[in-house]
Short mmCIF file of C-alpha atoms and ligand atoms in Angstrom, two decimals:
data_model
loop_
_atom_site.label_atom_id
_atom_site.label_comp_id
_atom_site.label_asym_id
_atom_site.label_seq_id
_atom_site.Cartn_x
_atom_site.Cartn_y
_atom_site.Cartn_z
CA UNK G 1 -9.05 -30.09 15.79
CA UNK G 2 -6.92 -30.74 12.75
CA UNK G 3 -4.07 -28.42 11.81
CA UNK G 4 -5.89 -27.29 8.69
CA UNK G 5 -8.74 -25.91 10.82
CA UNK G 6 -6.33 -24.04 13.08
CA UNK G 7 -4.32 -22.54 10.27
CA UNK G 8 -4.47 -18.75 10.28
CA UNK G 9 -5.38 -16.92 7.12
CA UNK G 10 -2.52 -15.27 5.24
CA UNK G 11 -2.34 -11.54 4.52
CA UNK G 12 -0.04 -9.88 2.01
CA UNK G 13 0.34 -6.21 1.21
CA UNK G 14 2.98 -3.89 -0.17
CA UNK G 15 3.86 -0.24 -0.46
CA UNK G 16 6.26 1.46 -2.85
CA UNK G 17 9.34 3.28 -1.49
CA UNK G 18 8.51 6.35 -3.58
CA UNK G 19 8.66 8.85 -0.71
CA UNK G 20 7.35 9.44 2.78
CA UNK G 21 3.96 7.78 3.21
CA UNK G 22 1.01 10.13 2.93
CA UNK G 23 -2.02 10.36 5.17
CA UNK G 24 -3.81 8.52 2.30
CA UNK G 25 -1.37 5.58 2.42
CA UNK G 26 -1.71 5.55 6.18
CA UNK G 27 -5.51 5.69 6.54
CA UNK G 28 -6.26 3.67 3.39
CA UNK G 29 -3.71 0.94 3.99
CA UNK G 30 -0.76 0.89 6.40
CA UNK G 31 -2.48 1.74 9.66
CA UNK G 32 -4.75 -1.25 9.20
CA UNK G 33 -1.82 -3.61 8.79
CA UNK G 34 -0.67 -3.53 12.44
CA UNK G 35 -3.94 -4.67 14.06
CA UNK G 36 -4.25 -7.53 11.51
CA UNK G 37 -1.05 -9.08 12.90
CA UNK G 38 -2.95 -10.34 15.93
CA UNK G 39 -5.34 -12.48 13.92
CA UNK G 40 -3.52 -13.42 10.72
CA UNK G 41 -0.17 -14.55 9.36
CA UNK G 42 0.92 -11.25 7.84
CA UNK G 43 3.55 -10.58 5.19
CA UNK G 44 4.34 -6.95 4.36
CA UNK G 45 6.76 -5.73 1.75
CA UNK G 46 8.47 -2.56 0.59
CA UNK G 47 7.94 -3.11 -3.12
CA UNK G 48 11.07 -1.54 -4.57
CA UNK G 49 10.79 -3.48 -7.85
CA UNK G 50 7.45 -1.80 -8.51
CA UNK G 51 8.99 1.60 -7.76
CA UNK G 52 11.61 1.00 -10.47
CA UNK G 53 8.91 1.47 -13.14
CA UNK G 54 9.55 5.22 -12.82
CA UNK G 55 13.11 6.56 -13.35
CA UNK G 56 14.89 7.10 -10.02
CA UNK G 57 18.24 8.33 -8.79
CA UNK G 58 19.92 5.15 -7.40
CA UNK G 59 21.45 6.82 -4.35
CA UNK G 60 18.19 8.48 -3.34
CA UNK G 61 16.21 5.34 -4.14
CA UNK G 62 18.34 3.18 -1.84
CA UNK G 63 17.96 5.68 1.01
CA UNK G 64 14.21 5.99 0.41
CA UNK G 65 13.80 2.20 0.51
CA UNK G 66 15.49 1.96 3.92
CA UNK G 67 13.44 4.89 5.21
CA UNK G 68 10.24 3.30 3.94
CA UNK G 69 11.13 0.09 5.75
CA UNK G 70 11.70 2.08 8.95
CA UNK G 71 8.36 3.84 8.41
CA UNK G 72 6.61 0.50 8.02
CA UNK G 73 7.87 -0.55 11.46
CA UNK G 74 7.10 2.92 12.85
CA UNK G 75 3.47 2.43 11.77
CA UNK G 76 3.17 -0.61 14.01
CA UNK G 77 4.41 -3.53 11.93
CA UNK G 78 6.24 -5.77 14.39
CA UNK G 79 8.93 -7.84 12.63
CA UNK G 80 8.49 -10.53 15.27
CA UNK G 81 4.78 -10.88 14.55
CA UNK G 82 4.84 -10.35 10.77
CA UNK G 83 7.25 -11.00 7.95
CA UNK G 84 8.48 -7.54 6.91
CA UNK G 85 10.91 -7.47 3.98
CA UNK G 86 12.13 -5.67 0.88
CA UNK G 87 10.71 -7.16 -2.33
CA UNK G 88 13.96 -7.32 -4.36
CA UNK G 89 15.56 -9.41 -1.59
CA UNK G 90 13.29 -12.34 -2.42
CA UNK G 91 13.88 -13.69 -5.96
CA UNK G 92 10.57 -15.62 -5.92
CA UNK G 93 8.65 -12.50 -6.94
CA UNK G 94 10.53 -12.10 -10.23
CA UNK G 95 10.35 -15.84 -10.89
CA UNK G 96 6.61 -16.10 -10.45
CA UNK G 97 6.14 -12.83 -12.33
CA UNK G 98 7.36 -14.50 -15.53
CA UNK G 99 5.13 -17.53 -15.18
CA UNK G 100 2.08 -15.38 -14.48
CA UNK G 101 2.94 -12.98 -17.33
CA UNK G 102 2.50 -15.95 -19.66
CA UNK G 103 -1.04 -16.32 -18.29
CA UNK G 104 -1.94 -12.64 -18.69
CA UNK G 105 -3.30 -11.02 -21.81
CA UNK G 106 -2.07 -7.80 -23.43
CA UNK G 107 -5.68 -6.60 -23.59
CA UNK G 108 -6.33 -6.90 -19.87
CA UNK G 109 -3.12 -5.03 -18.98
CA UNK G 110 -4.08 -2.29 -21.47
CA UNK G 111 -7.27 -1.66 -19.51
CA UNK G 112 -5.53 -0.89 -16.20
CA UNK G 113 -6.29 2.70 -15.23
CA UNK G 114 -3.04 3.12 -13.26
CA UNK G 115 -1.07 2.22 -16.41
CA UNK G 116 -3.06 4.73 -18.45
CA UNK G 117 -2.56 7.47 -15.81
CA UNK G 118 1.14 6.80 -15.30
CA UNK G 119 1.93 6.60 -19.01
CA UNK G 120 0.24 9.98 -19.47
CA UNK G 121 2.29 11.36 -16.58
CA UNK G 122 5.60 9.99 -17.92
CA UNK G 123 5.15 9.98 -21.74
CA UNK G 124 8.91 9.77 -22.29
CA UNK G 125 9.23 6.49 -20.37
CA UNK G 126 6.31 4.14 -21.02
CA UNK G 127 8.47 1.11 -20.23
CA UNK G 128 7.46 -2.56 -20.26
CA UNK G 129 7.72 -2.70 -16.45
CA UNK G 130 5.04 -0.05 -16.12
CA UNK G 131 2.81 -2.11 -18.39
CA UNK G 132 3.37 -5.43 -16.60
CA UNK G 133 3.34 -3.86 -13.10
CA UNK G 134 0.05 -5.61 -12.14
CA UNK G 135 1.51 -9.04 -13.00
CA UNK G 136 4.32 -8.49 -10.51
CA UNK G 137 1.70 -7.43 -7.98
CA UNK G 138 -0.19 -10.67 -8.64
CA UNK G 139 3.08 -12.58 -8.14
CA UNK G 140 3.64 -10.79 -4.78
CA UNK G 141 0.28 -11.99 -3.55
CA UNK G 142 0.07 -15.46 -5.11
CA UNK G 143 3.65 -16.40 -4.09
CA UNK G 144 2.35 -16.69 -0.52
CA UNK G 145 -1.14 -17.95 -1.36
CA UNK G 146 -2.49 -14.91 0.47
CA UNK G 147 -6.18 -14.99 1.42
CA UNK G 148 -6.58 -11.27 2.06
CA UNK G 149 -4.93 -8.13 0.67
CA UNK G 150 -5.43 -4.88 2.64
CA UNK G 151 -5.32 -2.01 0.13
CA UNK G 152 -6.83 1.37 -0.68
CA UNK G 153 -9.65 1.63 -3.24
CA UNK G 154 -7.29 2.61 -6.07
CA UNK G 155 -5.75 -0.90 -6.06
CA UNK G 156 -9.05 -2.73 -6.46
CA UNK G 157 -8.65 -3.13 -10.22
CA UNK G 158 -5.16 -4.64 -9.81
CA UNK G 159 -6.46 -7.07 -7.19
CA UNK G 160 -9.27 -8.10 -9.51
CA UNK G 161 -6.67 -8.87 -12.17
CA UNK G 162 -4.63 -10.93 -9.67
CA UNK G 163 -7.78 -12.92 -8.91
CA UNK G 164 -8.44 -13.52 -12.61
CA UNK G 165 -4.85 -14.67 -13.17
CA UNK G 166 -5.13 -17.08 -10.22
CA UNK G 167 -8.44 -18.52 -11.43
CA UNK G 168 -7.14 -18.91 -14.99
CA UNK G 169 -3.94 -20.63 -13.81
CA UNK G 170 -5.93 -22.98 -11.59
CA UNK G 171 -8.28 -23.88 -14.45
CA UNK G 172 -5.41 -24.59 -16.81
CA UNK G 173 -2.99 -26.41 -14.52
CA UNK G 174 -5.13 -27.70 -11.67
CA UNK G 175 -5.59 -26.24 -8.21
CA UNK G 176 -2.56 -24.16 -7.33
CA UNK G 177 -3.27 -20.64 -6.05
CA UNK G 178 -5.57 -19.27 -3.38
CA UNK G 179 -7.82 -16.65 -4.98
CA UNK G 180 -7.21 -13.52 -2.84
CA UNK G 181 -9.89 -11.18 -1.50
CA UNK G 182 -9.41 -7.41 -1.19
CA UNK G 183 -9.66 -5.87 2.28
CA UNK G 184 -10.65 -2.23 1.81
CA UNK G 185 -11.48 0.02 4.79
CA UNK G 186 -15.04 1.34 5.11
CA UNK G 187 -13.83 4.88 5.90
CA UNK G 188 -10.84 6.47 4.17
CA UNK G 189 -10.28 4.00 1.30
CA UNK G 190 -9.63 6.97 -0.94
CA UNK G 191 -8.23 10.07 0.73
CA UNK G 192 -8.25 12.97 -1.71
CA UNK G 193 -5.71 15.69 -2.50
CA UNK G 194 -6.12 18.77 -0.30
CA UNK G 195 -5.65 21.03 -3.32
CA UNK G 196 -7.61 19.10 -5.99
CA UNK G 197 -10.13 17.08 -4.00
CA UNK G 198 -11.34 15.14 -7.05
CA UNK G 199 -7.87 13.54 -7.32
CA UNK G 200 -6.44 11.01 -4.85
CA UNK G 201 -3.74 12.11 -2.43
CA UNK G 202 -0.49 10.66 -3.76
CA UNK G 203 3.13 10.44 -2.57
CA UNK G 204 4.40 11.58 -5.91
CA UNK G 205 2.26 14.76 -6.12
CA UNK G 206 4.50 17.72 -6.94
CA UNK G 207 2.33 20.13 -4.96
CA UNK G 208 3.36 19.52 -1.36
CA UNK G 209 0.37 21.49 -0.05
CA UNK G 210 -1.88 18.82 -1.53
CA UNK G 211 -0.40 16.07 0.58
CA UNK G 212 -0.07 15.40 4.32
CA UNK G 213 3.09 13.37 4.89
CA UNK G 214 3.00 11.25 8.01
CA UNK G 215 6.33 12.75 9.12
CA UNK G 216 5.18 16.39 8.71
CA UNK G 217 5.42 18.37 11.95
CA UNK G 218 2.35 19.73 13.70
CA UNK G 219 2.64 23.29 12.33
CA UNK G 220 3.03 22.02 8.78
CA UNK G 221 0.03 19.72 9.09
CA UNK G 222 -2.16 22.52 10.47
CA UNK G 223 -0.96 24.94 7.78
CA UNK G 224 -1.74 22.45 4.99
CA UNK G 225 -5.24 21.79 6.34
CA UNK G 226 -5.89 25.54 6.69
CA UNK G 227 -5.03 25.95 3.00
CA UNK G 228 -7.15 22.98 1.90
CA UNK G 229 -9.48 23.79 -0.97
CA UNK G 230 -13.16 23.81 0.12
CA UNK G 231 -16.30 25.61 -1.09
CA UNK G 232 -17.95 28.91 -0.30
CA UNK G 233 -20.91 27.48 1.62
CA UNK G 234 -19.11 27.38 4.97
CA UNK G 235 -21.37 24.68 6.46
CA UNK G 236 -19.69 21.52 7.77
CA UNK G 237 -22.01 19.05 6.05
CA UNK G 238 -21.29 15.98 3.93
CA UNK G 239 -22.99 16.51 0.55
CA UNK G 240 -22.66 15.93 -3.19
CA UNK G 241 -20.36 18.42 -4.86
CA UNK G 242 -18.58 19.41 -1.62
CA UNK G 243 -15.51 17.29 -2.42
CA UNK G 244 -13.09 19.30 -0.29
CA UNK G 245 -15.25 19.25 2.85
CA UNK G 246 -16.29 15.64 2.28
CA UNK G 247 -12.61 14.72 2.23
CA UNK G 248 -11.89 16.58 5.48
CA UNK G 249 -14.93 14.99 7.15
CA UNK G 250 -13.73 11.55 5.99
CA UNK G 251 -10.23 12.17 7.35
CA UNK G 252 -11.59 13.42 10.68
CA UNK G 253 -13.94 10.44 10.88
CA UNK G 254 -11.16 7.95 10.09
CA UNK G 255 -8.88 9.41 12.75
CA UNK G 256 -11.43 9.97 15.54
CA UNK G 257 -13.82 7.08 14.82
CA UNK G 258 -16.75 9.55 14.92
CA UNK G 259 -19.59 9.17 12.43
CA UNK G 260 -20.41 11.81 9.81
CA UNK G 261 -23.57 12.78 11.76
CA UNK G 262 -21.58 13.23 14.98
CA UNK G 263 -19.05 15.42 13.16
CA UNK G 264 -21.78 17.54 11.56
CA UNK G 265 -23.37 18.21 14.93
CA UNK G 266 -19.99 18.86 16.61
CA UNK G 267 -19.37 21.68 14.10
CA UNK G 268 -22.94 22.92 13.83
CA UNK G 269 -22.83 26.72 13.69
CA UNK G 270 -19.06 26.78 13.34
CA UNK G 271 -17.16 27.84 10.22
CA UNK G 272 -14.57 26.07 8.07
CA UNK G 273 -11.73 27.80 9.92
CA UNK G 274 -12.60 26.07 13.22
CA UNK G 275 -13.17 22.75 11.47
CA UNK G 276 -9.88 22.83 9.55
CA UNK G 277 -7.97 23.64 12.72
CA UNK G 278 -9.61 20.74 14.57
CA UNK G 279 -8.81 18.33 11.73
CA UNK G 280 -5.20 19.57 11.60
CA UNK G 281 -4.63 19.27 15.34
CA UNK G 282 -6.27 15.86 15.58
CA UNK G 283 -4.31 14.42 12.66
CA UNK G 284 -1.01 15.87 13.97
CA UNK G 285 -1.57 14.41 17.45
CA UNK G 286 -2.56 11.09 15.94
CA UNK G 287 0.63 10.92 13.86
CA UNK G 288 3.04 12.15 16.57
CA UNK G 289 3.93 8.63 17.84
CA UNK G 290 4.72 7.47 14.28
CA UNK G 291 7.18 10.38 13.94
CA UNK G 292 8.86 9.50 17.24
CA UNK G 293 9.10 5.80 16.39
CA UNK G 294 10.55 6.62 12.99
CA UNK G 295 13.35 8.80 14.40
CA UNK G 296 14.29 6.09 16.88
CA UNK G 297 14.27 3.30 14.27
CA UNK G 298 16.21 5.20 11.63
CA UNK G 299 18.99 5.90 14.13
CA UNK G 300 19.66 2.14 14.37
CA UNK G 301 20.58 1.00 10.86
CA UNK G 302 21.99 -2.30 12.12
CA UNK G 303 18.70 -3.23 13.71
CA UNK G 304 16.83 -2.37 10.50
CA UNK G 305 19.26 -4.47 8.46
CA UNK G 306 18.82 -7.42 10.79
CA UNK G 307 15.04 -7.12 10.47
CA UNK G 308 14.89 -6.89 6.69
CA UNK G 309 17.47 -9.63 6.21
CA UNK G 310 15.59 -12.03 8.43
CA UNK G 311 12.30 -10.96 6.84
CA UNK G 312 13.62 -11.81 3.36
CA UNK G 313 14.83 -15.23 4.51
CA UNK G 314 11.49 -16.07 6.05
CA UNK G 315 9.62 -14.79 3.00
CA UNK G 316 11.81 -16.85 0.66
CA UNK G 317 11.23 -20.01 2.66
CA UNK G 318 7.47 -19.67 2.19
CA UNK G 319 7.40 -18.50 -1.41
CA UNK G 320 10.01 -20.95 -2.67
CA UNK G 321 7.71 -23.86 -1.89
CA UNK G 322 4.99 -22.24 -3.98
CA UNK G 323 7.45 -21.55 -6.83
CA UNK G 324 8.57 -25.20 -6.89
CA UNK G 325 4.97 -26.33 -7.10
CA UNK G 326 4.23 -23.83 -9.91
CA UNK G 327 7.30 -25.07 -11.81
CA UNK G 328 6.01 -28.63 -11.61
CA UNK G 329 2.52 -27.57 -12.67
CA UNK G 330 3.66 -25.77 -15.83
CA UNK G 331 6.01 -28.61 -16.81
CA UNK G 332 9.48 -27.30 -16.01
CA UNK G 333 12.03 -30.10 -15.53
CA UNK G 334 12.87 -30.85 -11.90
CA UNK G 335 16.64 -30.90 -11.25
CA UNK G 336 16.95 -31.56 -7.52
P1 LIG P 401 2.74 6.85 -5.88
O1 LIG P 401 2.33 8.28 -5.71
O2 LIG P 401 4.23 6.63 -5.84
O3 LIG P 401 2.06 6.15 -7.01
P2 LIG P 401 0.90 6.11 -3.81
O4 LIG P 401 0.87 7.21 -2.83
O5 LIG P 401 -0.23 5.97 -4.75
O6 LIG P 401 2.27 6.09 -4.58
P3 LIG P 401 1.35 3.28 -3.20
O7 LIG P 401 2.68 2.87 -2.69
O8 LIG P 401 1.09 3.01 -4.64
O9 LIG P 401 1.07 4.80 -2.91
O10 LIG P 401 0.19 2.61 -2.31
C1 LIG P 401 0.33 1.97 -1.07
C2 LIG P 401 -1.03 1.70 -0.48
O11 LIG P 401 -1.66 2.92 -0.13
C3 LIG P 401 -1.98 0.99 -1.46
O12 LIG P 401 -2.72 0.02 -0.75
C4 LIG P 401 -2.90 2.09 -1.92
O13 LIG P 401 -4.18 1.63 -2.29
C5 LIG P 401 -2.97 2.96 -0.69
N1 LIG P 401 -3.27 4.36 -1.04
C6 LIG P 401 -2.51 5.16 -1.83
N2 LIG P 401 -3.03 6.37 -1.92
C7 LIG P 401 -4.19 6.37 -1.17
C8 LIG P 401 -5.19 7.34 -0.88
N3 LIG P 401 -5.11 8.57 -1.36
N4 LIG P 401 -6.20 6.98 -0.07
C9 LIG P 401 -6.28 5.73 0.42
N5 LIG P 401 -5.37 4.76 0.19
C10 LIG P 401 -4.32 5.07 -0.60
N1 LIG P 402 0.49 -1.78 -6.51
C1 LIG P 402 0.41 -1.31 -5.18
C2 LIG P 402 1.58 -1.71 -4.34
C3 LIG P 402 1.70 -3.18 -4.31
C4 LIG P 402 0.85 -4.10 -3.62
C5 LIG P 402 1.36 -5.39 -3.91
C6 LIG P 402 -0.26 -3.95 -2.80
C7 LIG P 402 2.62 -3.93 -4.97
N2 LIG P 402 2.43 -5.23 -4.72
C8 LIG P 402 0.75 -6.53 -3.41
C9 LIG P 402 -0.86 -5.11 -2.30
C10 LIG P 402 -0.37 -6.38 -2.61
C11 LIG P 402 0.27 0.17 -5.27
O1 LIG P 402 0.64 0.74 -6.23
N3 LIG P 402 -0.25 0.75 -4.30
#
């Protein structure tokens, strides 16, 4: 068989170092990244440049970036199997960002719902980075010619834009980029807030009761689930209008692998109190190994530094080839 046939598909995904990962980040994205390492060439990044679109305290930001990197490994990303790096350590992302920005229209960026939401949330700082955020995301993906991008449902619109940018570039300059496909889980692609179940669970939510952090201890997790907003029907059944219960059923299903029907019959005749306790205990037990791994990894800063340094070098080696090709395609003068 030729090498081309044997070549594994490439996966790229990223997560912002904006705080401890939530159960939403975990179920919707990060927990799926580990198993993919066995079948694909995986590249995973802590996207600190994206996180800079919101004002941050530099000292806290640096610490949070290292902790996020440790969390990534704690969630099962093996730096020997994947390339795991910090985005700002590889200059290719910023380089390709510029080239792709010149192939992206103001109108299409204006339609991005995340931009609209975030500019409403931070009206005093609607900076250009926030606006061009999806171009940098396209650069992240296209710099490695990724085939697949494992993400939660909220990132689908950004991925669609990355695909459009790739297609447009290819049409204008000749075949260059692989057009990436989204990889969105069937269950748990959008985990909702425990306090406002019509809103997605988000790291940056100010109400801590709305969010399960993957490093929360067992008591905290159980307490947050007990306080989760539900309805007054008190029947564990997935149905329209029961957003709170639907969300808990989805979480329980994602963590146990049980179907909705199996969950409904397991809790037949039982109230919300029993169900919430079961969800809390199951989630806490499921996350316990991540917490242990994280504590161990964070205690060894030298090891982490070795991993992210090597990750950045490996990432650069791959992306720099793509950048050189893109430079030739657009007509930049070669100087080597
Ligand atoms: P922030 O609150 O800082 O905007 P976030 O919690 O939305 O952050 P990101 O770093 O933007 O998280 O997202 C990382 C990955 O987690 C993305 O693939 C995203 O789709 C996924 N994700 C985020 N929130 C959820 C959620 N509630 N349910 C499922 N997947 C999610
Ligand atoms: N925009 C994403 C994070 C992100 C990403 C990426 C995801 C940045 N670059 C590349 C997948 C591929 C977010 O806000 N969740």
